[in-house]
JSON list of C-alpha atoms and ligand atoms in Angstrom, two decimals:
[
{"chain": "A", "resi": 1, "resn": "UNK", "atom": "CA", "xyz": [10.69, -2.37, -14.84]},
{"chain": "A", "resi": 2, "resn": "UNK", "atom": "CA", "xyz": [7.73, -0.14, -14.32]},
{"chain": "A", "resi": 3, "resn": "UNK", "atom": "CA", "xyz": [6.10, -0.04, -10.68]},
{"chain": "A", "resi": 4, "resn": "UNK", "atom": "CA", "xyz": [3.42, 1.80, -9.59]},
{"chain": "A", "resi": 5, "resn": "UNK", "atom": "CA", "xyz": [3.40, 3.28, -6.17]},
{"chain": "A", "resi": 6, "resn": "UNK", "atom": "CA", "xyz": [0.61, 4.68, -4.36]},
{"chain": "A", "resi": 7, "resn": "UNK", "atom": "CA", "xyz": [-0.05, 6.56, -0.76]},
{"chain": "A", "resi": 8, "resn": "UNK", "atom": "CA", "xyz": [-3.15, 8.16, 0.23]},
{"chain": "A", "resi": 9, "resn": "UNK", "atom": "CA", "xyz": [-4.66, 11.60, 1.20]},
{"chain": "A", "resi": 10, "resn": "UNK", "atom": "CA", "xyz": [-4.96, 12.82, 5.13]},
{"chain": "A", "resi": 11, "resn": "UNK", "atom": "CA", "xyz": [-7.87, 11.26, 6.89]},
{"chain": "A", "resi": 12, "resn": "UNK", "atom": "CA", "xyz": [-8.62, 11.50, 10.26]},
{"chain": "A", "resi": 13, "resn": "UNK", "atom": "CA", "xyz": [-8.76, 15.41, 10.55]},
{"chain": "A", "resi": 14, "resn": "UNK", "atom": "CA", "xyz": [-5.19, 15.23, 9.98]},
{"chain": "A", "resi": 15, "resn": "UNK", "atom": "CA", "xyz": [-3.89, 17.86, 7.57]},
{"chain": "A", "resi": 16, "resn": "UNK", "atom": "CA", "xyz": [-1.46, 15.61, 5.76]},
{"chain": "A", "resi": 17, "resn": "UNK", "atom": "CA", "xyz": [-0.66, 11.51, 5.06]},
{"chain": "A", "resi": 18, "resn": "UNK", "atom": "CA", "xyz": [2.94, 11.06, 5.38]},
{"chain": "A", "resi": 19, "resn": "UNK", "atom": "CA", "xyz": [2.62, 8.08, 2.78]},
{"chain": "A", "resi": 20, "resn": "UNK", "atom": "CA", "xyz": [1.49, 10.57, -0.24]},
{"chain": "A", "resi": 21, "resn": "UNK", "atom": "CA", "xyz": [4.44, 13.01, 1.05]},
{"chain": "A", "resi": 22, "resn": "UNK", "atom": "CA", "xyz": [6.71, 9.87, 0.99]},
{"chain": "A", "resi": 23, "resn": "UNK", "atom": "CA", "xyz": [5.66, 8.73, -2.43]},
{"chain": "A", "resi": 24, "resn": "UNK", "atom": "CA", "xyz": [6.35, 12.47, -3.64]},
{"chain": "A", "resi": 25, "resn": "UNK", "atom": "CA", "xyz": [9.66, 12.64, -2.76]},
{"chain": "A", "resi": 26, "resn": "UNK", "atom": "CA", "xyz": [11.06, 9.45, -4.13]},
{"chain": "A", "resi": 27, "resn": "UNK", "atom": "CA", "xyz": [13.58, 10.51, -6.67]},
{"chain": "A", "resi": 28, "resn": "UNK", "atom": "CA", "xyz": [14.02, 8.77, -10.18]},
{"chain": "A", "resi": 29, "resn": "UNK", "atom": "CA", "xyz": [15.31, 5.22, -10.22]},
{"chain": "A", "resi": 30, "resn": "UNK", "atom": "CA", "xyz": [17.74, 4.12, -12.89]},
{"chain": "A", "resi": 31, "resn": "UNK", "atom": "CA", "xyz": [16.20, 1.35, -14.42]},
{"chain": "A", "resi": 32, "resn": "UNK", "atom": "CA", "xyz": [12.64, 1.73, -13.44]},
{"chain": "A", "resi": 33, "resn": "UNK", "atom": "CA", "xyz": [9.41, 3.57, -14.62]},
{"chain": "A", "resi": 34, "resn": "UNK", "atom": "CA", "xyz": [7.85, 5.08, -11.60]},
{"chain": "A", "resi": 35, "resn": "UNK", "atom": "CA", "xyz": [4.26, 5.99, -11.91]},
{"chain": "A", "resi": 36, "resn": "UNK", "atom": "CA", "xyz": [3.33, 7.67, -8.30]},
{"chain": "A", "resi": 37, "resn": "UNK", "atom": "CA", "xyz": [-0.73, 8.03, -7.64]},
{"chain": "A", "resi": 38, "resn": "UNK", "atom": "CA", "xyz": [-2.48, 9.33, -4.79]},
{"chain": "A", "resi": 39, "resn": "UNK", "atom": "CA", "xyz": [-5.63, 7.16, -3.74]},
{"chain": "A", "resi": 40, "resn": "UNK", "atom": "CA", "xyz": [-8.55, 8.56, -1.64]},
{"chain": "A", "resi": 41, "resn": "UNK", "atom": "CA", "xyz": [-9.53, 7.05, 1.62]},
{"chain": "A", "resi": 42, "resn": "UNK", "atom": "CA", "xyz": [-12.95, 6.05, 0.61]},
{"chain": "A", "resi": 43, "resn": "UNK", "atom": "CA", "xyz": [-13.66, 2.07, 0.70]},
{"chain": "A", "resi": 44, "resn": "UNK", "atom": "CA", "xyz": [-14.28, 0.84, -2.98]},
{"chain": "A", "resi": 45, "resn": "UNK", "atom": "CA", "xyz": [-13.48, 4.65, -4.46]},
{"chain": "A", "resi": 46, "resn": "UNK", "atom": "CA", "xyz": [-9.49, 3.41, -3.49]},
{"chain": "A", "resi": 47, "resn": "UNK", "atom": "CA", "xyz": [-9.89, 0.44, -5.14]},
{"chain": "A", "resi": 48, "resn": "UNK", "atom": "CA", "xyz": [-11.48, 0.95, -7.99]},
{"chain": "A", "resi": 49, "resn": "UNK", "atom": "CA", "xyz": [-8.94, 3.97, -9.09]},
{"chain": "A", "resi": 50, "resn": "UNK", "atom": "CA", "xyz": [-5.87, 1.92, -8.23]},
{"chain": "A", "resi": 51, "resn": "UNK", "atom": "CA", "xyz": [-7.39, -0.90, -10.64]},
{"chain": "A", "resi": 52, "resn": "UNK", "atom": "CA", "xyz": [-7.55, 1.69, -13.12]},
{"chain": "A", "resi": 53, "resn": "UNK", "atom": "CA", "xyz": [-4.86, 3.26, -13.27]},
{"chain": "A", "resi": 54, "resn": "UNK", "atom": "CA", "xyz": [-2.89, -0.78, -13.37]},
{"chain": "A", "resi": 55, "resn": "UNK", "atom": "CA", "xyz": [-4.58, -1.14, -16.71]},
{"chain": "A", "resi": 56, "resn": "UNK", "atom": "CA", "xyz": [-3.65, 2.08, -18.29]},
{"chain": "A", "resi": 57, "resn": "UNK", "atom": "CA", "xyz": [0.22, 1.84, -17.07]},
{"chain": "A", "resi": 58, "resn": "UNK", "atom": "CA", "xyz": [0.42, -2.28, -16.91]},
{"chain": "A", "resi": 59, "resn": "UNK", "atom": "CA", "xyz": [3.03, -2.34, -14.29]},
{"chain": "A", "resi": 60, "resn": "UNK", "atom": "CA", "xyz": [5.53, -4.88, -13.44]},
{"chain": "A", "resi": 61, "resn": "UNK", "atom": "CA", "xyz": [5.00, -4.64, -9.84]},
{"chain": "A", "resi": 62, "resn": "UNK", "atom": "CA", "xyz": [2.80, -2.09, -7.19]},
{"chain": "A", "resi": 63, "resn": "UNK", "atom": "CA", "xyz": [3.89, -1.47, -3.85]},
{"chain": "A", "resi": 64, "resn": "UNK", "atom": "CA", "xyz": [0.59, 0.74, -2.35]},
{"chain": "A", "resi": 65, "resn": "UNK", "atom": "CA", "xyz": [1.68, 2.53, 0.93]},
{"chain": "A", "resi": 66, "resn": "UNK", "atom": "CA", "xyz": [-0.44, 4.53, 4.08]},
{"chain": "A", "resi": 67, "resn": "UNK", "atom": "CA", "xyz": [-0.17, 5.45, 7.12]},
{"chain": "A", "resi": 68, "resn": "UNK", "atom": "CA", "xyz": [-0.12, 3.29, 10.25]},
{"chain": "A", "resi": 69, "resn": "UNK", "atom": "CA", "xyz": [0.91, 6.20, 12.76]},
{"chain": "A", "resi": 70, "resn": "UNK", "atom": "CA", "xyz": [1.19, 4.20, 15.96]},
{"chain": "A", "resi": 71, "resn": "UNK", "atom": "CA", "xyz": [3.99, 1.90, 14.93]},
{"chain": "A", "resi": 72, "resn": "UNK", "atom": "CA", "xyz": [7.48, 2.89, 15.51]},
{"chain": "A", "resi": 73, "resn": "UNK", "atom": "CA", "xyz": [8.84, 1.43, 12.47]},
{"chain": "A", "resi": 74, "resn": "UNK", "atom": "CA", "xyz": [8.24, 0.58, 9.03]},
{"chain": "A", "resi": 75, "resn": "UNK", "atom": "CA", "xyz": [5.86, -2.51, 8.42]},
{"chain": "A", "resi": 76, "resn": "UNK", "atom": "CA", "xyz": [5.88, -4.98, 5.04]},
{"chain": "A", "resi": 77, "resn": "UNK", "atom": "CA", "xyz": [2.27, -6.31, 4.86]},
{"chain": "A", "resi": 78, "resn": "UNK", "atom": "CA", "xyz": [2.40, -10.08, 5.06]},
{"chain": "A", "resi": 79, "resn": "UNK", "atom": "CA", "xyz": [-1.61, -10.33, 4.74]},
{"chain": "A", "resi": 80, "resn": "UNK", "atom": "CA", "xyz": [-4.35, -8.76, 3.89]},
{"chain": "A", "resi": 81, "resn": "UNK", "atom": "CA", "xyz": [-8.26, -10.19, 4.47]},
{"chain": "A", "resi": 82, "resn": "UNK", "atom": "CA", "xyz": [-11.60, -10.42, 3.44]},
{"chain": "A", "resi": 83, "resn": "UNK", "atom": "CA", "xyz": [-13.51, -7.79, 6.41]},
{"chain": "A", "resi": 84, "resn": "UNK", "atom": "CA", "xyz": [-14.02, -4.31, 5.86]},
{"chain": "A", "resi": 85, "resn": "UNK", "atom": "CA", "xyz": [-14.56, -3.01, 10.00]},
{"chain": "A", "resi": 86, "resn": "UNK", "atom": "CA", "xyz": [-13.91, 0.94, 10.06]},
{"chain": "A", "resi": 87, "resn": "UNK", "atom": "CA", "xyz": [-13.40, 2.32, 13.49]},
{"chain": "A", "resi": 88, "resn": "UNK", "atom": "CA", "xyz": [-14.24, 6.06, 12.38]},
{"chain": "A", "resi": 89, "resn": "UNK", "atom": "CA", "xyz": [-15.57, 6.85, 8.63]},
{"chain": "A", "resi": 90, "resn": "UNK", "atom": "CA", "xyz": [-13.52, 6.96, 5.43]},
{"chain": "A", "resi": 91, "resn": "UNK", "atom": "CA", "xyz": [-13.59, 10.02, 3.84]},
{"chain": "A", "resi": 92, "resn": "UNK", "atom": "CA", "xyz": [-16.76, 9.80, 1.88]},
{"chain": "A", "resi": 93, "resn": "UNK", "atom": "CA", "xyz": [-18.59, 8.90, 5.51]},
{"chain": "A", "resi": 94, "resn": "UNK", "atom": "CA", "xyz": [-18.53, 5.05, 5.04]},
{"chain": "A", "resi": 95, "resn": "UNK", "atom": "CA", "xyz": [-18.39, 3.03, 8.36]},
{"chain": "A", "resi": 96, "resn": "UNK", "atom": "CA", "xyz": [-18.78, -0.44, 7.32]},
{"chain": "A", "resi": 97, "resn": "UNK", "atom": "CA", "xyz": [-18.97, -2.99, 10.17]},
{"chain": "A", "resi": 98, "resn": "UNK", "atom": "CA", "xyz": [-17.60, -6.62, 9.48]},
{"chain": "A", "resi": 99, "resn": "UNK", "atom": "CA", "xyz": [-18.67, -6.39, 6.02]},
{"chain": "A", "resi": 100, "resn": "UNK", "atom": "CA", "xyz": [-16.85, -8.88, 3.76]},
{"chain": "A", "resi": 101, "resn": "UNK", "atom": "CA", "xyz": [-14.79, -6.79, 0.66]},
{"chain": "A", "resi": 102, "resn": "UNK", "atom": "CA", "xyz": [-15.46, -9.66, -1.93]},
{"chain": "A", "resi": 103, "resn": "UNK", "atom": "CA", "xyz": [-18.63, -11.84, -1.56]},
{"chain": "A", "resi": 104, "resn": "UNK", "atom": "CA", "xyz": [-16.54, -14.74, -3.22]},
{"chain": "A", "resi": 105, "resn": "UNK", "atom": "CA", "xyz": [-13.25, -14.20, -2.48]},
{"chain": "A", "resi": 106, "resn": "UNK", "atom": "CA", "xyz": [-10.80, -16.05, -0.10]},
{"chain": "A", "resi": 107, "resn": "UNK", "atom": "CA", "xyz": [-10.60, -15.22, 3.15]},
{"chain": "A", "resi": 108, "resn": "UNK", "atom": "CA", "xyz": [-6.97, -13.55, 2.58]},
{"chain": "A", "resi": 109, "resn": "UNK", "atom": "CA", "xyz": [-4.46, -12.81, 0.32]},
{"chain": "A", "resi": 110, "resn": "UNK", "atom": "CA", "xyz": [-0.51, -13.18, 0.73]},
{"chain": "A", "resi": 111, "resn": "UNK", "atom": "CA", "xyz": [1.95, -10.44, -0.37]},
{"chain": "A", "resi": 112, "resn": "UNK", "atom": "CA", "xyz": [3.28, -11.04, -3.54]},
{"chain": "A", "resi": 113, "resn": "UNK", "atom": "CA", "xyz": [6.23, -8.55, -2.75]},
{"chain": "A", "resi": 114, "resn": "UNK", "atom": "CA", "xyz": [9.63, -9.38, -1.72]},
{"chain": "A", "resi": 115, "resn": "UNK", "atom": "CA", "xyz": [9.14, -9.05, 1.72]},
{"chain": "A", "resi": 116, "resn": "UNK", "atom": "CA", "xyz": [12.15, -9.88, 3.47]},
{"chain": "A", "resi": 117, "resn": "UNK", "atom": "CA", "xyz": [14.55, -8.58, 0.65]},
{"chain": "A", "resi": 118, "resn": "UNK", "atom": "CA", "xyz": [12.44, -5.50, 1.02]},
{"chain": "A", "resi": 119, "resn": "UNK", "atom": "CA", "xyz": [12.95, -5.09, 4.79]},
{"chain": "A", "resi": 120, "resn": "UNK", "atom": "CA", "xyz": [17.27, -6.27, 4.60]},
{"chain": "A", "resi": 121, "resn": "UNK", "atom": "CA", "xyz": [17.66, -3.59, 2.08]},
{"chain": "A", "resi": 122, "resn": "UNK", "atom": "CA", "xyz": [15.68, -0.83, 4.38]},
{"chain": "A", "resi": 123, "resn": "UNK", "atom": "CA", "xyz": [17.30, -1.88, 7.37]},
{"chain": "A", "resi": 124, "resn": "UNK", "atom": "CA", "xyz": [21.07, -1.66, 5.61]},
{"chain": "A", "resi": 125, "resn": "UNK", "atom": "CA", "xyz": [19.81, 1.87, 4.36]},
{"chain": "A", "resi": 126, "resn": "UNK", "atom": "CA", "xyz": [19.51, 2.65, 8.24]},
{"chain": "A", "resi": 127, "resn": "UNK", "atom": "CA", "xyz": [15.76, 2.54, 8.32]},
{"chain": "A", "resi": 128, "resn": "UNK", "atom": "CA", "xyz": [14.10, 0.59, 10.64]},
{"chain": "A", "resi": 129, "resn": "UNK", "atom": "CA", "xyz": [11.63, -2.05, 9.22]},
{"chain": "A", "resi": 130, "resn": "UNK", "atom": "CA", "xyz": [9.75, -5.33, 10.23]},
{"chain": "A", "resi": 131, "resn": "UNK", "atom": "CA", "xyz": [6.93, -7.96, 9.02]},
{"chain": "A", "resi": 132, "resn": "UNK", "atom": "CA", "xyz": [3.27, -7.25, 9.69]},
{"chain": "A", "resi": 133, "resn": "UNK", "atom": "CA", "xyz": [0.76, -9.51, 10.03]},
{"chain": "A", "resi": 134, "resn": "UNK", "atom": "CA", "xyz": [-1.80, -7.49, 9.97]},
{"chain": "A", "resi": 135, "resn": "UNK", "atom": "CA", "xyz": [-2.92, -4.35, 8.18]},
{"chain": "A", "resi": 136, "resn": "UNK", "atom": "CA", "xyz": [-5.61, -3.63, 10.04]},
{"chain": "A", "resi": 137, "resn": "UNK", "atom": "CA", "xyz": [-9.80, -3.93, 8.87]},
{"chain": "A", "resi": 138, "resn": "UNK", "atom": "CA", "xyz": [-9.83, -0.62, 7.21]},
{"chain": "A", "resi": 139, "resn": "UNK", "atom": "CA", "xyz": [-9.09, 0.95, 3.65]},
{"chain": "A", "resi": 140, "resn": "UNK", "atom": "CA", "xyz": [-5.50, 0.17, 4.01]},
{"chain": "A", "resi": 141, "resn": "UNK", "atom": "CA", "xyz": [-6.54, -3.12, 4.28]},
{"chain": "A", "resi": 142, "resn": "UNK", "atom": "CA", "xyz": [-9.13, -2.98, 2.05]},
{"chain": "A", "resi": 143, "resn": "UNK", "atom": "CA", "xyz": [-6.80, -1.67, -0.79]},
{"chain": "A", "resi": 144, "resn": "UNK", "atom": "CA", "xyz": [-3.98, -4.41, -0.31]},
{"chain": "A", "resi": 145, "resn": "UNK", "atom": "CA", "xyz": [-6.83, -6.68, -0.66]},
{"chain": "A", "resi": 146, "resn": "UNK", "atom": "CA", "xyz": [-8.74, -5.76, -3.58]},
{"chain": "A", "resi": 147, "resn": "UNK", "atom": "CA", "xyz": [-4.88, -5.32, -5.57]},
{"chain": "A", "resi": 148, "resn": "UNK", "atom": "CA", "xyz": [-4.03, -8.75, -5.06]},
{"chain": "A", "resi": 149, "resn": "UNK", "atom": "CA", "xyz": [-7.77, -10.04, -5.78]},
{"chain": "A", "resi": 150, "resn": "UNK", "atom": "CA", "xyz": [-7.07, -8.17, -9.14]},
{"chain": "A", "resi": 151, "resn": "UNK", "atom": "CA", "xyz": [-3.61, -9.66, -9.64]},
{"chain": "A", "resi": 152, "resn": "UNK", "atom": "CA", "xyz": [-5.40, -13.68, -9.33]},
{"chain": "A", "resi": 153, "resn": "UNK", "atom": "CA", "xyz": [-8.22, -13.11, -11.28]},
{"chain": "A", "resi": 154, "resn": "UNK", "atom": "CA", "xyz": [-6.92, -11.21, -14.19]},
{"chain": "A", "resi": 155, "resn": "UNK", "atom": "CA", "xyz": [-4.02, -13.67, -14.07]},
{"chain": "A", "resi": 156, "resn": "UNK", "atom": "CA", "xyz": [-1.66, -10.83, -15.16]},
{"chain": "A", "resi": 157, "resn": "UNK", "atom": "CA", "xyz": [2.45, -11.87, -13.54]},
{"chain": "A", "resi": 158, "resn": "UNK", "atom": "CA", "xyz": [2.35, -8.53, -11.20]},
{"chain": "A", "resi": 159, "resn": "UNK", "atom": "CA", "xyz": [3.78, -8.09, -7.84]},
{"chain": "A", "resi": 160, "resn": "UNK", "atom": "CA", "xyz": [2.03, -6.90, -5.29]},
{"chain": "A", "resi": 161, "resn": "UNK", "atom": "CA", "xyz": [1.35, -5.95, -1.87]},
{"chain": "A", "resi": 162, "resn": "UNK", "atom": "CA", "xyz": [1.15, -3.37, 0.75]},
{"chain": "A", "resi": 163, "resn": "UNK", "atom": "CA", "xyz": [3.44, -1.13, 2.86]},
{"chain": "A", "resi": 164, "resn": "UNK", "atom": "CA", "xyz": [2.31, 0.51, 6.59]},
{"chain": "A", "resi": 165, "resn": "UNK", "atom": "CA", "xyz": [5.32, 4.17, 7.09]},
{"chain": "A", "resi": 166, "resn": "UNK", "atom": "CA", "xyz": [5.19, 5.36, 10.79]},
{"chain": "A", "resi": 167, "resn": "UNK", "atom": "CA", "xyz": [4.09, 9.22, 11.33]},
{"chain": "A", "resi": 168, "resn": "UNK", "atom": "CA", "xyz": [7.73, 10.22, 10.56]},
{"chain": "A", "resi": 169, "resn": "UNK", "atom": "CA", "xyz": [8.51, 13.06, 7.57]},
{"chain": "A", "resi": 170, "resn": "UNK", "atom": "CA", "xyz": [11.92, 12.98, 7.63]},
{"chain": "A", "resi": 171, "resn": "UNK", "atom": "CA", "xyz": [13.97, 11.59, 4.68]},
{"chain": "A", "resi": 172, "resn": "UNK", "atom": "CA", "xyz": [13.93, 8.08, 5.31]},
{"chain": "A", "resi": 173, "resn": "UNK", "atom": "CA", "xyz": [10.98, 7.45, 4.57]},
{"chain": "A", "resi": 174, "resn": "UNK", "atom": "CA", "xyz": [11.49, 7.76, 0.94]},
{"chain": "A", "resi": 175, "resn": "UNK", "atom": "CA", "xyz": [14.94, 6.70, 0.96]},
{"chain": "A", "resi": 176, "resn": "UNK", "atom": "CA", "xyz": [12.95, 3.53, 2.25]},
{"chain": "A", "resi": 177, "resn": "UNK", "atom": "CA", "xyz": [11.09, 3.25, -0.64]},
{"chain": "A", "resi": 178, "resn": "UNK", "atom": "CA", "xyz": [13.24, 3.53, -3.04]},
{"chain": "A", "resi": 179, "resn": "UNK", "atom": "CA", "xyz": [15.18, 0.24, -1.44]},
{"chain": "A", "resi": 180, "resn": "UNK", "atom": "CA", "xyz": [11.98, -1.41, -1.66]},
{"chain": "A", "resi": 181, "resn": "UNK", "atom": "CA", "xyz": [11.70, -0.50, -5.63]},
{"chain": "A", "resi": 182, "resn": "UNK", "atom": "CA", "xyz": [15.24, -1.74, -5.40]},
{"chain": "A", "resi": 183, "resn": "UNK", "atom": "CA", "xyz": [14.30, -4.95, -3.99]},
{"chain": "A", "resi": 184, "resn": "UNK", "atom": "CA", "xyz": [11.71, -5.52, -6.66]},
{"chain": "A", "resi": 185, "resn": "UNK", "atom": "CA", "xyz": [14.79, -7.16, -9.26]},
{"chain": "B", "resi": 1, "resn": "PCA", "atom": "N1", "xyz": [-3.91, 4.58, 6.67]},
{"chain": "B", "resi": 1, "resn": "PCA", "atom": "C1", "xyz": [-5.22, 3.98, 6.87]},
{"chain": "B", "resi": 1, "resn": "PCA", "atom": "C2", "xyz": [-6.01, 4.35, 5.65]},
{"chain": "B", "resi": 1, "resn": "PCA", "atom": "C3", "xyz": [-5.24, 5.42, 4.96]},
{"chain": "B", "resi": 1, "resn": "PCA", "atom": "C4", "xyz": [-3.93, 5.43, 5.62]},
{"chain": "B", "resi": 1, "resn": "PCA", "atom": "O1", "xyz": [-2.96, 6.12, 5.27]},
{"chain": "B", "resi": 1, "resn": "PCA", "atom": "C5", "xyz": [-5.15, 2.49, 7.16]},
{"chain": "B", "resi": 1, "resn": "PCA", "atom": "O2", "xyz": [-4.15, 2.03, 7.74]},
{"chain": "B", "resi": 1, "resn": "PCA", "atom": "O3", "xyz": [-6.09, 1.76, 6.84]}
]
């Protein structure tokens, strides 16, 4: 099974995203193809690179990951909706304000990812890990979005969704991940 896994570069001031340094560091998986990329945090820029790089790998499922730093656990992205709202700039200076992401699209998308398989299999790894029903207005957001858009319209049979890691570099973060590649079959 191939899956493609992304996190995303600091933002913020911050010096590093402990998604991209979680993606890194997950080890190979007997039985899958891991392709790992690291997406900017620019609105559209995201998008538009992740889309690209699903056409010239055609993965079997993508599992996109950031940073939500003031949750105290791992969250599995139930939802993701149709609002761009940034409270500071992206990277590029972008600041949209209740912009819609797709002028025709529904108002949200549901994961497409084995959620709750995903979260048993991080919790009996010792890593703490709920459902979130939110992931926020901003490129986080914006990038769960825009995959699954993809995923309907091209009509391709790809899992998807989205993955919030707390501010936490140890090594469970991407022995975390790894269960949720796990989860995938
Ligand atoms: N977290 C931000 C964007 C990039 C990241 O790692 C978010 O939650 O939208």
């Amino acid at each position: 099974m191939k899956v493609l896994l992304t996190g995303f570069e600091p933002f913020d001031n911050a010096d590093i995203n402990p998604s991209w340094e979680a993606v890194k560091k997950i080890p190979e998986i007997s039985g899958f193809e891991l392709k790992k990329v690291l997406l900017p945090v620019v609105f559209r820029k995201a998008s538009a690179l992740l889309i690209s790089e699903i056409e010239k790998f055609s993965p079997d499922a993508v599992i996109c990951t950031g940073l939500a730093g003031n949750r105290d656990r791992i969250t599995v992205e139930r939802v993701a909706i149709n609002i761009e709202d940034a409270r500071i700039p992206d990277n590029d200076g972008n600041c949209p304000v209740d912009q819609l992401i797709s002028s025709d699209g529904p108002d949200a998308y549901f994961t497409t990812l084995p959620m709750r398989k995903i979260i048993s299999r991080m919790e009996e790894a010792g890593v703490k890990a709920a459902v979130s029903n939110s992931a926020g207005t901003y490129v986080c957001n914006d990038i769960m979005y825009s995959l699954l858009r993809y995923i309907s319209l091209s009509g391709k049979d790809i899992k998807g969704g989205f993955i919030h890691l707390p501010d936490d570099l140890t090594e469970s973060m991407p022995l975390a991940l790894t269960e949720a590649v796990k989860a995938l079959v």
